[in-house]
PDB file of N, CA and C in Angstrom:
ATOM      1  N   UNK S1094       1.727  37.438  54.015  1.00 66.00           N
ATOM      2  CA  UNK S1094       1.742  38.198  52.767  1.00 66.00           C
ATOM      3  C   UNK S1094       3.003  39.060  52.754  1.00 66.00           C
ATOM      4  N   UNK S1095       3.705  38.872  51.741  1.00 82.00           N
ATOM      5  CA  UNK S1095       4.893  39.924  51.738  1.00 82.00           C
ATOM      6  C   UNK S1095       4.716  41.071  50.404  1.00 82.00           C
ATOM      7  N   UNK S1096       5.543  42.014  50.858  1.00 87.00           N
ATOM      8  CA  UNK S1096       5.146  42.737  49.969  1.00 87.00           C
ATOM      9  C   UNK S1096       6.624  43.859  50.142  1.00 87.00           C
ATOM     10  N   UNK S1097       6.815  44.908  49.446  1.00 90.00           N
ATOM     11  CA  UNK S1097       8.078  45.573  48.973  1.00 90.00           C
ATOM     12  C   UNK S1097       7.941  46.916  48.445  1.00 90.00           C
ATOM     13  N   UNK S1098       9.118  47.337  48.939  1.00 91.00           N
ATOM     14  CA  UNK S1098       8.611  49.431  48.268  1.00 91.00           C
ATOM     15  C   UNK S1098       9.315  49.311  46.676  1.00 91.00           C
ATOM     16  N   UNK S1099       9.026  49.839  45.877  1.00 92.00           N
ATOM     17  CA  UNK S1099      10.326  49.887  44.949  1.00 92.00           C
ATOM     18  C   UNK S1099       9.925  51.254  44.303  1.00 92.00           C
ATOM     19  N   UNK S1100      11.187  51.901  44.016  1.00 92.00           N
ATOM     20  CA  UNK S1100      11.404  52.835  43.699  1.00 92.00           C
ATOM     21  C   UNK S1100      11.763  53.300  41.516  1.00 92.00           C
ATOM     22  N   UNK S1101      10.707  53.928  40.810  1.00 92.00           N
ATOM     23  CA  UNK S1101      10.982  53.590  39.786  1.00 92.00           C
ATOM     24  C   UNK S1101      10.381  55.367  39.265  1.00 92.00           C
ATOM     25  N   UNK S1102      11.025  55.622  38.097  1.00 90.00           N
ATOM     26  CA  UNK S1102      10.667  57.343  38.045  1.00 90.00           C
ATOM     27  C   UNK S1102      10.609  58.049  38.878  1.00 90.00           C
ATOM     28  N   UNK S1103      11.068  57.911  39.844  1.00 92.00           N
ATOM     29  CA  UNK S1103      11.442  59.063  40.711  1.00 92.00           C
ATOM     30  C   UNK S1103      10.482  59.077  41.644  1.00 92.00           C
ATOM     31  N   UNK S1104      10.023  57.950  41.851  1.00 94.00           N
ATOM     32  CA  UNK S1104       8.616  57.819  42.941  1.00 94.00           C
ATOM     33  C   UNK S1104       8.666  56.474  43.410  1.00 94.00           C
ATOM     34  N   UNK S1105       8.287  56.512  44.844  1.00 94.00           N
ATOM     35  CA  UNK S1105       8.558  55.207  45.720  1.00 94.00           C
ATOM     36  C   UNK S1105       6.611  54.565  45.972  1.00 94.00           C
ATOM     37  N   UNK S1106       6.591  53.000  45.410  1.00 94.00           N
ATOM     38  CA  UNK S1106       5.637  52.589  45.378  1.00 94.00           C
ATOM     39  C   UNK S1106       5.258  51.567  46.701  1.00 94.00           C
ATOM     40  N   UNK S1107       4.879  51.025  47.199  1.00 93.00           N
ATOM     41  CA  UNK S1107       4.523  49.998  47.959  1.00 93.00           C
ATOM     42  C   UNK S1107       2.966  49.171  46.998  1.00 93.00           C
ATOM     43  N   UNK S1108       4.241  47.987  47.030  1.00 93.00           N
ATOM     44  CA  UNK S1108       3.474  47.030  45.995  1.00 93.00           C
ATOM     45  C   UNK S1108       3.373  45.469  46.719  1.00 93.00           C
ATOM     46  N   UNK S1109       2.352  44.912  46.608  1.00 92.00           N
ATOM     47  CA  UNK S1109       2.220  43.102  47.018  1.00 92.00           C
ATOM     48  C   UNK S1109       1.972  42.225  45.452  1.00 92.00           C
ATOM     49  N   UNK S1110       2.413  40.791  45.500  1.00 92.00           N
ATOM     50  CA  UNK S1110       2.163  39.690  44.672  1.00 92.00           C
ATOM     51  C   UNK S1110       0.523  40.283  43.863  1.00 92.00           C
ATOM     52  N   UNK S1111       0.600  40.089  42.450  1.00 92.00           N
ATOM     53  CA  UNK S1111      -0.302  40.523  41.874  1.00 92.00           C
ATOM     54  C   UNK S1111      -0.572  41.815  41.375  1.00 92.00           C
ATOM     55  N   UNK S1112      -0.405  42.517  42.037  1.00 94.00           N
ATOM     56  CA  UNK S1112      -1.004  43.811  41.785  1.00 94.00           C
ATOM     57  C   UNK S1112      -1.027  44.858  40.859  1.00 94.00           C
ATOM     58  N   UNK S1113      -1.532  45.127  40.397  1.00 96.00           N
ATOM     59  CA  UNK S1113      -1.543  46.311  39.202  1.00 96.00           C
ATOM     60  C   UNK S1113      -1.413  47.535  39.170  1.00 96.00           C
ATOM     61  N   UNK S1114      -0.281  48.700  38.623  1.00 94.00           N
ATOM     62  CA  UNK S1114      -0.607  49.751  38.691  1.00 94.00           C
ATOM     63  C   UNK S1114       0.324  50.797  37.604  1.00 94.00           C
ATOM     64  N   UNK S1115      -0.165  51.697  37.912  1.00 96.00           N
ATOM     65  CA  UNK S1115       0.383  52.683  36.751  1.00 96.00           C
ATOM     66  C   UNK S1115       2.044  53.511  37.059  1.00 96.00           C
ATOM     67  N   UNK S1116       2.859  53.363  37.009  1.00 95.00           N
ATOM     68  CA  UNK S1116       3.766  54.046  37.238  1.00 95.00           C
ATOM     69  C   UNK S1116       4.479  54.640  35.476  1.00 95.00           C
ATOM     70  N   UNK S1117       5.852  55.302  35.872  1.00 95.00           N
ATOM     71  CA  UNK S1117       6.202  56.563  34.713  1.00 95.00           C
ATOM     72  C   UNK S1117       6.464  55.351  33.617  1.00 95.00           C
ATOM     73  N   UNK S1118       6.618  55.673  32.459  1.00 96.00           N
ATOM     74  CA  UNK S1118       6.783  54.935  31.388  1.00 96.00           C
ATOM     75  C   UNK S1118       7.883  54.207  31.126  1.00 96.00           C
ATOM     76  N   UNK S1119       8.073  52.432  30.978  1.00 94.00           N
ATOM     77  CA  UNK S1119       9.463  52.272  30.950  1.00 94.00           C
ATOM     78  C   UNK S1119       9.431  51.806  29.518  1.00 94.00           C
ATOM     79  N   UNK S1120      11.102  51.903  28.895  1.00 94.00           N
ATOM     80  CA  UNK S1120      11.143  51.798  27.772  1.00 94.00           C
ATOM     81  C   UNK S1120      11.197  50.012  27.152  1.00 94.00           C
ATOM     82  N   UNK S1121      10.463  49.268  27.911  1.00 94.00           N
ATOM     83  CA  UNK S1121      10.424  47.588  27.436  1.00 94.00           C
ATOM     84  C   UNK S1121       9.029  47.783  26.501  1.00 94.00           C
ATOM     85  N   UNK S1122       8.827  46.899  25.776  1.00 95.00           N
ATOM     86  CA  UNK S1122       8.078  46.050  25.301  1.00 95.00           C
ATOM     87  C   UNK S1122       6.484  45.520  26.038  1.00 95.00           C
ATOM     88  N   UNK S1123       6.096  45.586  25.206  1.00 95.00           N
ATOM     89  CA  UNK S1123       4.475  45.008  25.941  1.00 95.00           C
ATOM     90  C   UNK S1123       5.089  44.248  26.459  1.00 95.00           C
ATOM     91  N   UNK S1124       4.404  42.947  27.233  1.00 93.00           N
ATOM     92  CA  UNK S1124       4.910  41.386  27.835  1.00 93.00           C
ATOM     93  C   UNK S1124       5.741  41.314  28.480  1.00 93.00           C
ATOM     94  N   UNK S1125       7.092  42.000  28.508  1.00 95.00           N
ATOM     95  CA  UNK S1125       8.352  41.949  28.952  1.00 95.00           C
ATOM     96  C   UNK S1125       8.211  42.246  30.186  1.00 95.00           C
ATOM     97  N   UNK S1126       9.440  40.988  30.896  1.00 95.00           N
ATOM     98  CA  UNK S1126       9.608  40.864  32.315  1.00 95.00           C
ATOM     99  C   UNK S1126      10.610  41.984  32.649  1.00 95.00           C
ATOM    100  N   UNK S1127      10.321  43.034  33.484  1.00 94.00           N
ATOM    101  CA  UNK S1127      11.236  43.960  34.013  1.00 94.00           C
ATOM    102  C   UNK S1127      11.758  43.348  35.836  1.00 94.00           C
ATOM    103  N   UNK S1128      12.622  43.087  35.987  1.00 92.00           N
ATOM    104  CA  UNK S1128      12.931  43.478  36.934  1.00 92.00           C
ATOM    105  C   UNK S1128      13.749  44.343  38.213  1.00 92.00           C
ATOM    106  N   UNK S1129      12.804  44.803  39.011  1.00 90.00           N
ATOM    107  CA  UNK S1129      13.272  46.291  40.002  1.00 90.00           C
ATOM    108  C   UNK S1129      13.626  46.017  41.263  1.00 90.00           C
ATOM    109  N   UNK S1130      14.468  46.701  41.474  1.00 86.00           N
ATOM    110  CA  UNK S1130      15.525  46.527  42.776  1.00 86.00           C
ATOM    111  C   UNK S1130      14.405  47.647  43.899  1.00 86.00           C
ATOM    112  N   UNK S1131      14.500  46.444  44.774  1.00 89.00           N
ATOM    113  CA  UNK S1131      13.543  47.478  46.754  1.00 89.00           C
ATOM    114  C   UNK S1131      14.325  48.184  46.894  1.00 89.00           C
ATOM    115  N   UNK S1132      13.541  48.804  47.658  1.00 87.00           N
ATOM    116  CA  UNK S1132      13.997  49.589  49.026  1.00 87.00           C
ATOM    117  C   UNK S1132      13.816  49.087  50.547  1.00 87.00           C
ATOM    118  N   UNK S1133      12.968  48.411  50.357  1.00 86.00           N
ATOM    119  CA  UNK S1133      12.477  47.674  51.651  1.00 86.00           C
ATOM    120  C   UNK S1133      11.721  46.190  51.231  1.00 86.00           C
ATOM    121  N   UNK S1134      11.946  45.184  51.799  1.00 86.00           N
ATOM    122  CA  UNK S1134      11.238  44.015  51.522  1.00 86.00           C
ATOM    123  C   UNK S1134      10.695  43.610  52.693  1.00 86.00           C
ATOM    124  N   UNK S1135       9.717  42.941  53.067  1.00 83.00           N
ATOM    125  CA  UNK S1135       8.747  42.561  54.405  1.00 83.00           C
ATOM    126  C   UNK S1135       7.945  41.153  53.919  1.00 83.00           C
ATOM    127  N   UNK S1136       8.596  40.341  54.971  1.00 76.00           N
ATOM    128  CA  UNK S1136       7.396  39.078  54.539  1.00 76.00           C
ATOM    129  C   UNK S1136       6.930  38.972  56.139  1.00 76.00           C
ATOM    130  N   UNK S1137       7.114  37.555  56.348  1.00 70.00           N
ATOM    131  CA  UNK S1137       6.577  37.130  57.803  1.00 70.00           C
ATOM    132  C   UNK S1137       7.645  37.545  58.147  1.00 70.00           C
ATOM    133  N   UNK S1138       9.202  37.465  58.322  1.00 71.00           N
ATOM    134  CA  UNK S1138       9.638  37.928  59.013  1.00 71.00           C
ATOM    135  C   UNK S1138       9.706  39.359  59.516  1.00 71.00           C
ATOM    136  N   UNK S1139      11.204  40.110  59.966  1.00 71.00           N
ATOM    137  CA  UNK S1139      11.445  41.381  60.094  1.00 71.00           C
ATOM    138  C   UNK S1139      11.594  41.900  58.972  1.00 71.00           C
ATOM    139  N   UNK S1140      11.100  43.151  58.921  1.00 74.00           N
ATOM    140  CA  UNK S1140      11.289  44.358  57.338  1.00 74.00           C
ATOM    141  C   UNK S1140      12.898  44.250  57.358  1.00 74.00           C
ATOM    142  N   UNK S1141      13.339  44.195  55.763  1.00 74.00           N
ATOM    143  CA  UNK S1141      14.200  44.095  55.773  1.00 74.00           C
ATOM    144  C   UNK S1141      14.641  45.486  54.606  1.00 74.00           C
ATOM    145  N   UNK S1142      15.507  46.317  55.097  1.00 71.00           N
ATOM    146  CA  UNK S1142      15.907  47.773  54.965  1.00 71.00           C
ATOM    147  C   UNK S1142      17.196  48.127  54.107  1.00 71.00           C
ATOM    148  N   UNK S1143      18.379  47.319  54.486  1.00 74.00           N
ATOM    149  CA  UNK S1143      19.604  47.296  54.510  1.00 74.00           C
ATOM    150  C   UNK S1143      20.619  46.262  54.016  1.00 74.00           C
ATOM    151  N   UNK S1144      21.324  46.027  53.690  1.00 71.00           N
ATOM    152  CA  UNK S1144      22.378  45.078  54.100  1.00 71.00           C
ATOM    153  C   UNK S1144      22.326  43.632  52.622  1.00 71.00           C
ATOM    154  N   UNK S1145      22.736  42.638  52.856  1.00 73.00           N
ATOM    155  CA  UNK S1145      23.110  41.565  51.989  1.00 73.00           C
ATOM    156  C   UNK S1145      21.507  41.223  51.197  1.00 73.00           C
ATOM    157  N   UNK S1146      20.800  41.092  52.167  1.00 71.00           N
ATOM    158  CA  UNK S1146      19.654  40.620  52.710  1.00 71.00           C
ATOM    159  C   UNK S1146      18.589  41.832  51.400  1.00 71.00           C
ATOM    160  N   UNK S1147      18.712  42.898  51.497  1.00 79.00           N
ATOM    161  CA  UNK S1147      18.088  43.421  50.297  1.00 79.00           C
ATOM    162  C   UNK S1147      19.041  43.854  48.844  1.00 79.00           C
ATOM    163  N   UNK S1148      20.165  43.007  49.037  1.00 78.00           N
ATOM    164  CA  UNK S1148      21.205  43.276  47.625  1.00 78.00           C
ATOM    165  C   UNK S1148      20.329  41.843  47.002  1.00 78.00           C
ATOM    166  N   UNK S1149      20.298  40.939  47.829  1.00 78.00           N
ATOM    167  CA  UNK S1149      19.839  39.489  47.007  1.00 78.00           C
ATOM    168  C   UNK S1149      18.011  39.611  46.945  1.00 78.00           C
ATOM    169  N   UNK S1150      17.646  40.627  47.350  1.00 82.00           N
ATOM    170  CA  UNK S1150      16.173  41.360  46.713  1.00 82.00           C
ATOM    171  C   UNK S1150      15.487  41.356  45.330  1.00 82.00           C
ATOM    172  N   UNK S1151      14.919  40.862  45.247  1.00 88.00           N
ATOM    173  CA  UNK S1151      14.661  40.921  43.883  1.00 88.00           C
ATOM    174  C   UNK S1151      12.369  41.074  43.397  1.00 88.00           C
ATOM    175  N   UNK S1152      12.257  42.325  42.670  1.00 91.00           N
ATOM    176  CA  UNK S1152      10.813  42.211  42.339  1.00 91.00           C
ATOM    177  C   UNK S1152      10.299  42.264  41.298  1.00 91.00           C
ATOM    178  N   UNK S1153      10.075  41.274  40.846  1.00 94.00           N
ATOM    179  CA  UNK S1153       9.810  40.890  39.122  1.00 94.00           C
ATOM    180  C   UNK S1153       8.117  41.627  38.514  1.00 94.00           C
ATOM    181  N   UNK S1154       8.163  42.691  37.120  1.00 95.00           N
ATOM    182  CA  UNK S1154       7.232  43.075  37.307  1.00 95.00           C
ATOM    183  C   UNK S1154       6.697  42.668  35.820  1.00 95.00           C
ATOM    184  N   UNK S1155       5.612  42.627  35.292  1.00 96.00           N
ATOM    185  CA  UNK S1155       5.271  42.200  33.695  1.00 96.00           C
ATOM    186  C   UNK S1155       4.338  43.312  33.432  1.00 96.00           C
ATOM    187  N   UNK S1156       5.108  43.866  32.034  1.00 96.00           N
ATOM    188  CA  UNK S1156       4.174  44.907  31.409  1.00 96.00           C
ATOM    189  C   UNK S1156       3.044  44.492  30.722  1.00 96.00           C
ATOM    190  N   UNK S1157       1.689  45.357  31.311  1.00 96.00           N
ATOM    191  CA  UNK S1157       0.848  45.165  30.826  1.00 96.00           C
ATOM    192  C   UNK S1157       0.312  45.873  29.488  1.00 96.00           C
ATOM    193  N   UNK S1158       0.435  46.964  29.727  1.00 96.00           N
ATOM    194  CA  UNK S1158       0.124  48.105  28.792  1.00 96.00           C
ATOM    195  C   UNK S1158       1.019  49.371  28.836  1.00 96.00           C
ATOM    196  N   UNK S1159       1.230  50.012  27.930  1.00 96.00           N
ATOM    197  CA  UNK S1159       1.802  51.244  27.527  1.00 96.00           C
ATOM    198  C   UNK S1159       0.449  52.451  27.572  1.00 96.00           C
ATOM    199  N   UNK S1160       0.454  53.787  27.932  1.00 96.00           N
ATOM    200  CA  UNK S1160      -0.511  54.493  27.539  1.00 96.00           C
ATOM    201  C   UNK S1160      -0.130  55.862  28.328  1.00 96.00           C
ATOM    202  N   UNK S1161      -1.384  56.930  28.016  1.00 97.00           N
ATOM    203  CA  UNK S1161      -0.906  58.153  28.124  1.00 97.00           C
ATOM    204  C   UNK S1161      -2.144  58.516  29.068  1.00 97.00           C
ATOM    205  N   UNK S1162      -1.296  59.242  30.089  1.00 95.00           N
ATOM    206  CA  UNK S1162      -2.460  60.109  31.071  1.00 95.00           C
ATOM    207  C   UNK S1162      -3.421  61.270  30.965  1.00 95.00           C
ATOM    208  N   UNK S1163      -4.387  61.281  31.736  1.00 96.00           N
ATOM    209  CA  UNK S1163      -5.213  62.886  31.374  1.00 96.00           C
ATOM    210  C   UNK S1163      -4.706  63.817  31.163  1.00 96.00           C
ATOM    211  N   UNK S1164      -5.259  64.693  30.070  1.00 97.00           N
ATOM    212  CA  UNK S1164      -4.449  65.806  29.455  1.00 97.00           C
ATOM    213  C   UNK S1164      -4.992  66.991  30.975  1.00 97.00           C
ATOM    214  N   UNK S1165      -3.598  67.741  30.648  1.00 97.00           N
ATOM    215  CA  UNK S1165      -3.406  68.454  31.962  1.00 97.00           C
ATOM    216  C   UNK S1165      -3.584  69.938  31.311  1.00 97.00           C
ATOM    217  N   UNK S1166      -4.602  70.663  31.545  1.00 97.00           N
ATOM    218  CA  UNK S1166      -4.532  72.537  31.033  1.00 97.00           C
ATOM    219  C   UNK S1166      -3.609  73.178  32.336  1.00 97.00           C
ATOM    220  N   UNK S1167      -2.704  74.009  31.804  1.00 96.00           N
ATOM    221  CA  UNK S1167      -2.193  74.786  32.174  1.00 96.00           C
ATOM    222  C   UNK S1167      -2.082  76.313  31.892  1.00 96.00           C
ATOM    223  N   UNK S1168      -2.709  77.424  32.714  1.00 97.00           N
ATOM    224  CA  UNK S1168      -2.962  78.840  32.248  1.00 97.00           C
ATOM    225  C   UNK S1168      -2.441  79.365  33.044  1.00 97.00           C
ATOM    226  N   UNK S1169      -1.591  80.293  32.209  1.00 96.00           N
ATOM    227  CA  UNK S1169      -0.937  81.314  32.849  1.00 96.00           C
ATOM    228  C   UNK S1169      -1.438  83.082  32.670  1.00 96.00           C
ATOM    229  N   UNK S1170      -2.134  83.561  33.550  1.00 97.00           N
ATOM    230  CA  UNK S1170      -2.825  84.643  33.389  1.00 97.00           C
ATOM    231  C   UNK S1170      -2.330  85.777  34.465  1.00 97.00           C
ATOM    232  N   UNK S1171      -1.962  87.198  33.562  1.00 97.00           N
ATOM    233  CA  UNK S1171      -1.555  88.339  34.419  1.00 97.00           C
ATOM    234  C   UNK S1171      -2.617  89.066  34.496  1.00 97.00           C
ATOM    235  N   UNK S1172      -3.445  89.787  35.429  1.00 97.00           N
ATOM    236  CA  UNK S1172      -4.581  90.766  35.173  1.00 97.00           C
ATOM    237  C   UNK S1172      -3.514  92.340  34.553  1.00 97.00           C
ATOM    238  N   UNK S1173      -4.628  92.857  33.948  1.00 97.00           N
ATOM    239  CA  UNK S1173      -4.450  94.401  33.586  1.00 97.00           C
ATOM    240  C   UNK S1173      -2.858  94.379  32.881  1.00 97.00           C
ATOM    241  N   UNK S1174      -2.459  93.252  32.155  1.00 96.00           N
ATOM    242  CA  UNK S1174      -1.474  92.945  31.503  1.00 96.00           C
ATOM    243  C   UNK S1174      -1.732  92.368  29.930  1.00 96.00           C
ATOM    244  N   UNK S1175      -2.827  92.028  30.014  1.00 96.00           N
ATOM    245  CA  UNK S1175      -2.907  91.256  28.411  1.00 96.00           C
ATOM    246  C   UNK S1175      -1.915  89.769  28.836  1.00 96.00           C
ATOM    247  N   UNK S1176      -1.569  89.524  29.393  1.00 97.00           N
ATOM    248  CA  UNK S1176      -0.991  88.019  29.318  1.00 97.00           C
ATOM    249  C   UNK S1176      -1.421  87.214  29.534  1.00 97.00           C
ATOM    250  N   UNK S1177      -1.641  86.256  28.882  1.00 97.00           N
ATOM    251  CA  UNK S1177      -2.447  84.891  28.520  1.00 97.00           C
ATOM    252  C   UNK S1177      -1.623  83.965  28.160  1.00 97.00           C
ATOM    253  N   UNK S1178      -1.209  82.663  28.873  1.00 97.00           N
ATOM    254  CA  UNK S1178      -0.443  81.543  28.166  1.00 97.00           C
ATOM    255  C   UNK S1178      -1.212  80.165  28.223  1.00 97.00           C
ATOM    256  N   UNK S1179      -1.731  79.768  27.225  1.00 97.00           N
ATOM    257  CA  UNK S1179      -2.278  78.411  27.518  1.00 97.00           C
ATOM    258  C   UNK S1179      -1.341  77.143  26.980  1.00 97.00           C
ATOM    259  N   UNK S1180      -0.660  75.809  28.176  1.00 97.00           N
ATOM    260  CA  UNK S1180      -0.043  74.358  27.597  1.00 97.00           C
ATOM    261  C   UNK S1180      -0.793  73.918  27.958  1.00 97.00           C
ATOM    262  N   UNK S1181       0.002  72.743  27.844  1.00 97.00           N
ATOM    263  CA  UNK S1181      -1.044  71.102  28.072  1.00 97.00           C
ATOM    264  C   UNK S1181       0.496  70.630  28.362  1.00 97.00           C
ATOM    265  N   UNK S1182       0.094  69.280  29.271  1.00 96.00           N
ATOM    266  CA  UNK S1182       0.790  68.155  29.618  1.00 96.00           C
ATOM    267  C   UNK S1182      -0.053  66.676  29.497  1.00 96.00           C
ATOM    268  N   UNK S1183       0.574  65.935  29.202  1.00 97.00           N
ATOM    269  CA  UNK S1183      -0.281  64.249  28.738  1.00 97.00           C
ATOM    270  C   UNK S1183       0.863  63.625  29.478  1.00 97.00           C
ATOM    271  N   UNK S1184       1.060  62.701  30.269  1.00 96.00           N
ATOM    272  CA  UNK S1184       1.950  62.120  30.993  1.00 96.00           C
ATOM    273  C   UNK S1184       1.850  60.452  30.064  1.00 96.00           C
ATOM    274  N   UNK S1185       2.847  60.320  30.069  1.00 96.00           N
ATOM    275  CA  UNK S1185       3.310  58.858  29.610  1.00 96.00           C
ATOM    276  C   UNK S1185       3.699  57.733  30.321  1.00 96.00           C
ATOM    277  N   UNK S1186       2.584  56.834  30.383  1.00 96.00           N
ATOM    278  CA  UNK S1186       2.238  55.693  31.610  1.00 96.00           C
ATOM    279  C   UNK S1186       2.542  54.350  31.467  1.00 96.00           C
ATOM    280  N   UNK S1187       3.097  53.480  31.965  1.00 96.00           N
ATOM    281  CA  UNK S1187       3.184  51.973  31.494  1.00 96.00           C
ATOM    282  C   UNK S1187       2.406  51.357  33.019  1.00 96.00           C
ATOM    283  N   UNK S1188       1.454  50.178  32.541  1.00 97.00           N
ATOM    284  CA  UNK S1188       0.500  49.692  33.806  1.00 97.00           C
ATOM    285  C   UNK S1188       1.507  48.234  33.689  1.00 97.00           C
ATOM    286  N   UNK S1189       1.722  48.179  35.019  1.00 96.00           N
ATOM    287  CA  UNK S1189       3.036  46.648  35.458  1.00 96.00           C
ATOM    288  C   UNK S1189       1.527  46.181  36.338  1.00 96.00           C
ATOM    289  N   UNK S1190       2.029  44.786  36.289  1.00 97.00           N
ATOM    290  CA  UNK S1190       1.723  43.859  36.785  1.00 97.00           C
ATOM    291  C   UNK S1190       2.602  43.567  37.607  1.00 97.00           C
ATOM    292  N   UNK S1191       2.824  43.091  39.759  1.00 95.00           N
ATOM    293  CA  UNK S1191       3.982  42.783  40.048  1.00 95.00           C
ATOM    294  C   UNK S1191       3.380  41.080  40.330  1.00 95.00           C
ATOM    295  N   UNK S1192       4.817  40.200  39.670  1.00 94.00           N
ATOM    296  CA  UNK S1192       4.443  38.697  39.136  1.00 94.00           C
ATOM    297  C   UNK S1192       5.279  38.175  40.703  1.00 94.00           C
ATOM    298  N   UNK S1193       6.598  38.584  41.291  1.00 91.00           N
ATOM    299  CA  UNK S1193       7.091  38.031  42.138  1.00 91.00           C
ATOM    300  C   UNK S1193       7.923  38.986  43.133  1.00 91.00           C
ATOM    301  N   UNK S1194       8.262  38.888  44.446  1.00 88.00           N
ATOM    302  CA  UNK S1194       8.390  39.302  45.288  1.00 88.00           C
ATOM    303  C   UNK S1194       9.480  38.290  46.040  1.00 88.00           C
ATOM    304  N   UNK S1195      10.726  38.772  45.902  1.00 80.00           N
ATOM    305  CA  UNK S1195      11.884  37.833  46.658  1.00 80.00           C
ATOM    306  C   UNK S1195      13.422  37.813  46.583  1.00 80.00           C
ATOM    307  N   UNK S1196      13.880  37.333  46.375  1.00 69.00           N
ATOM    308  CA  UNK S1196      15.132  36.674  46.267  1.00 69.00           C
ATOM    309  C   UNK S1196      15.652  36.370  44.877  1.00 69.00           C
ATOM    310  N   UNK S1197      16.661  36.494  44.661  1.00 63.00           N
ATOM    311  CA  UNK S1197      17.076  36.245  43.027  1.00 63.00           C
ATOM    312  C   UNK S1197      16.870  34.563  42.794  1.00 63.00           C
TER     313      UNK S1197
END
């Protein structure tokens, strides 16, 4: 089984053939094939880290869905001040599918 880190919004994933998951929002199209450059690739052989060997890397991912995360309360409270601040945050999510794992 091989499988690969890739790095996308500012966060490093470890992903295998198939798999589904939520990372930051990219700006493609439902359906659309994205593909993301490793950081590390690993099959049967040795992890491969560095060099020619992860330039010709390649991890093909298919968007599944677009969507938005749990709304986040945020309060900001001073005692014996009267200060009260209430936000919100909703994070903006795209769920990939990863279709291939390899070589260009």
């Amino acid at each position: 089984m091989s499988y690969a880190v890739i790095k996308t919004g500012g966060k490093q994933y470890s992903v295998i053939e198939g798999q589904t998951l939520l990372i930051e929002r990219l700006p493609d199209d439902v359906g659309a094939t994205v593909e993301l450059k490793p950081l590390l690739l690993a099959g049967d052989g040795d992890p491969i880290f560095e060099g020619d060997g992860l330039a010709a890397g390649l991890v093909k991912v298919e968007i599944v869905e677009h969507l938005r995360g749990p709304k986040l309360r945020v309060f900001k409270f001073k005692p014996k001040r009267g200060y009260k601040r209430r936000t919100g945050h909703r994070q903006e999510l795209t769920r990939i599918r990863v279709t291939s794992i390899g070589s260009e």
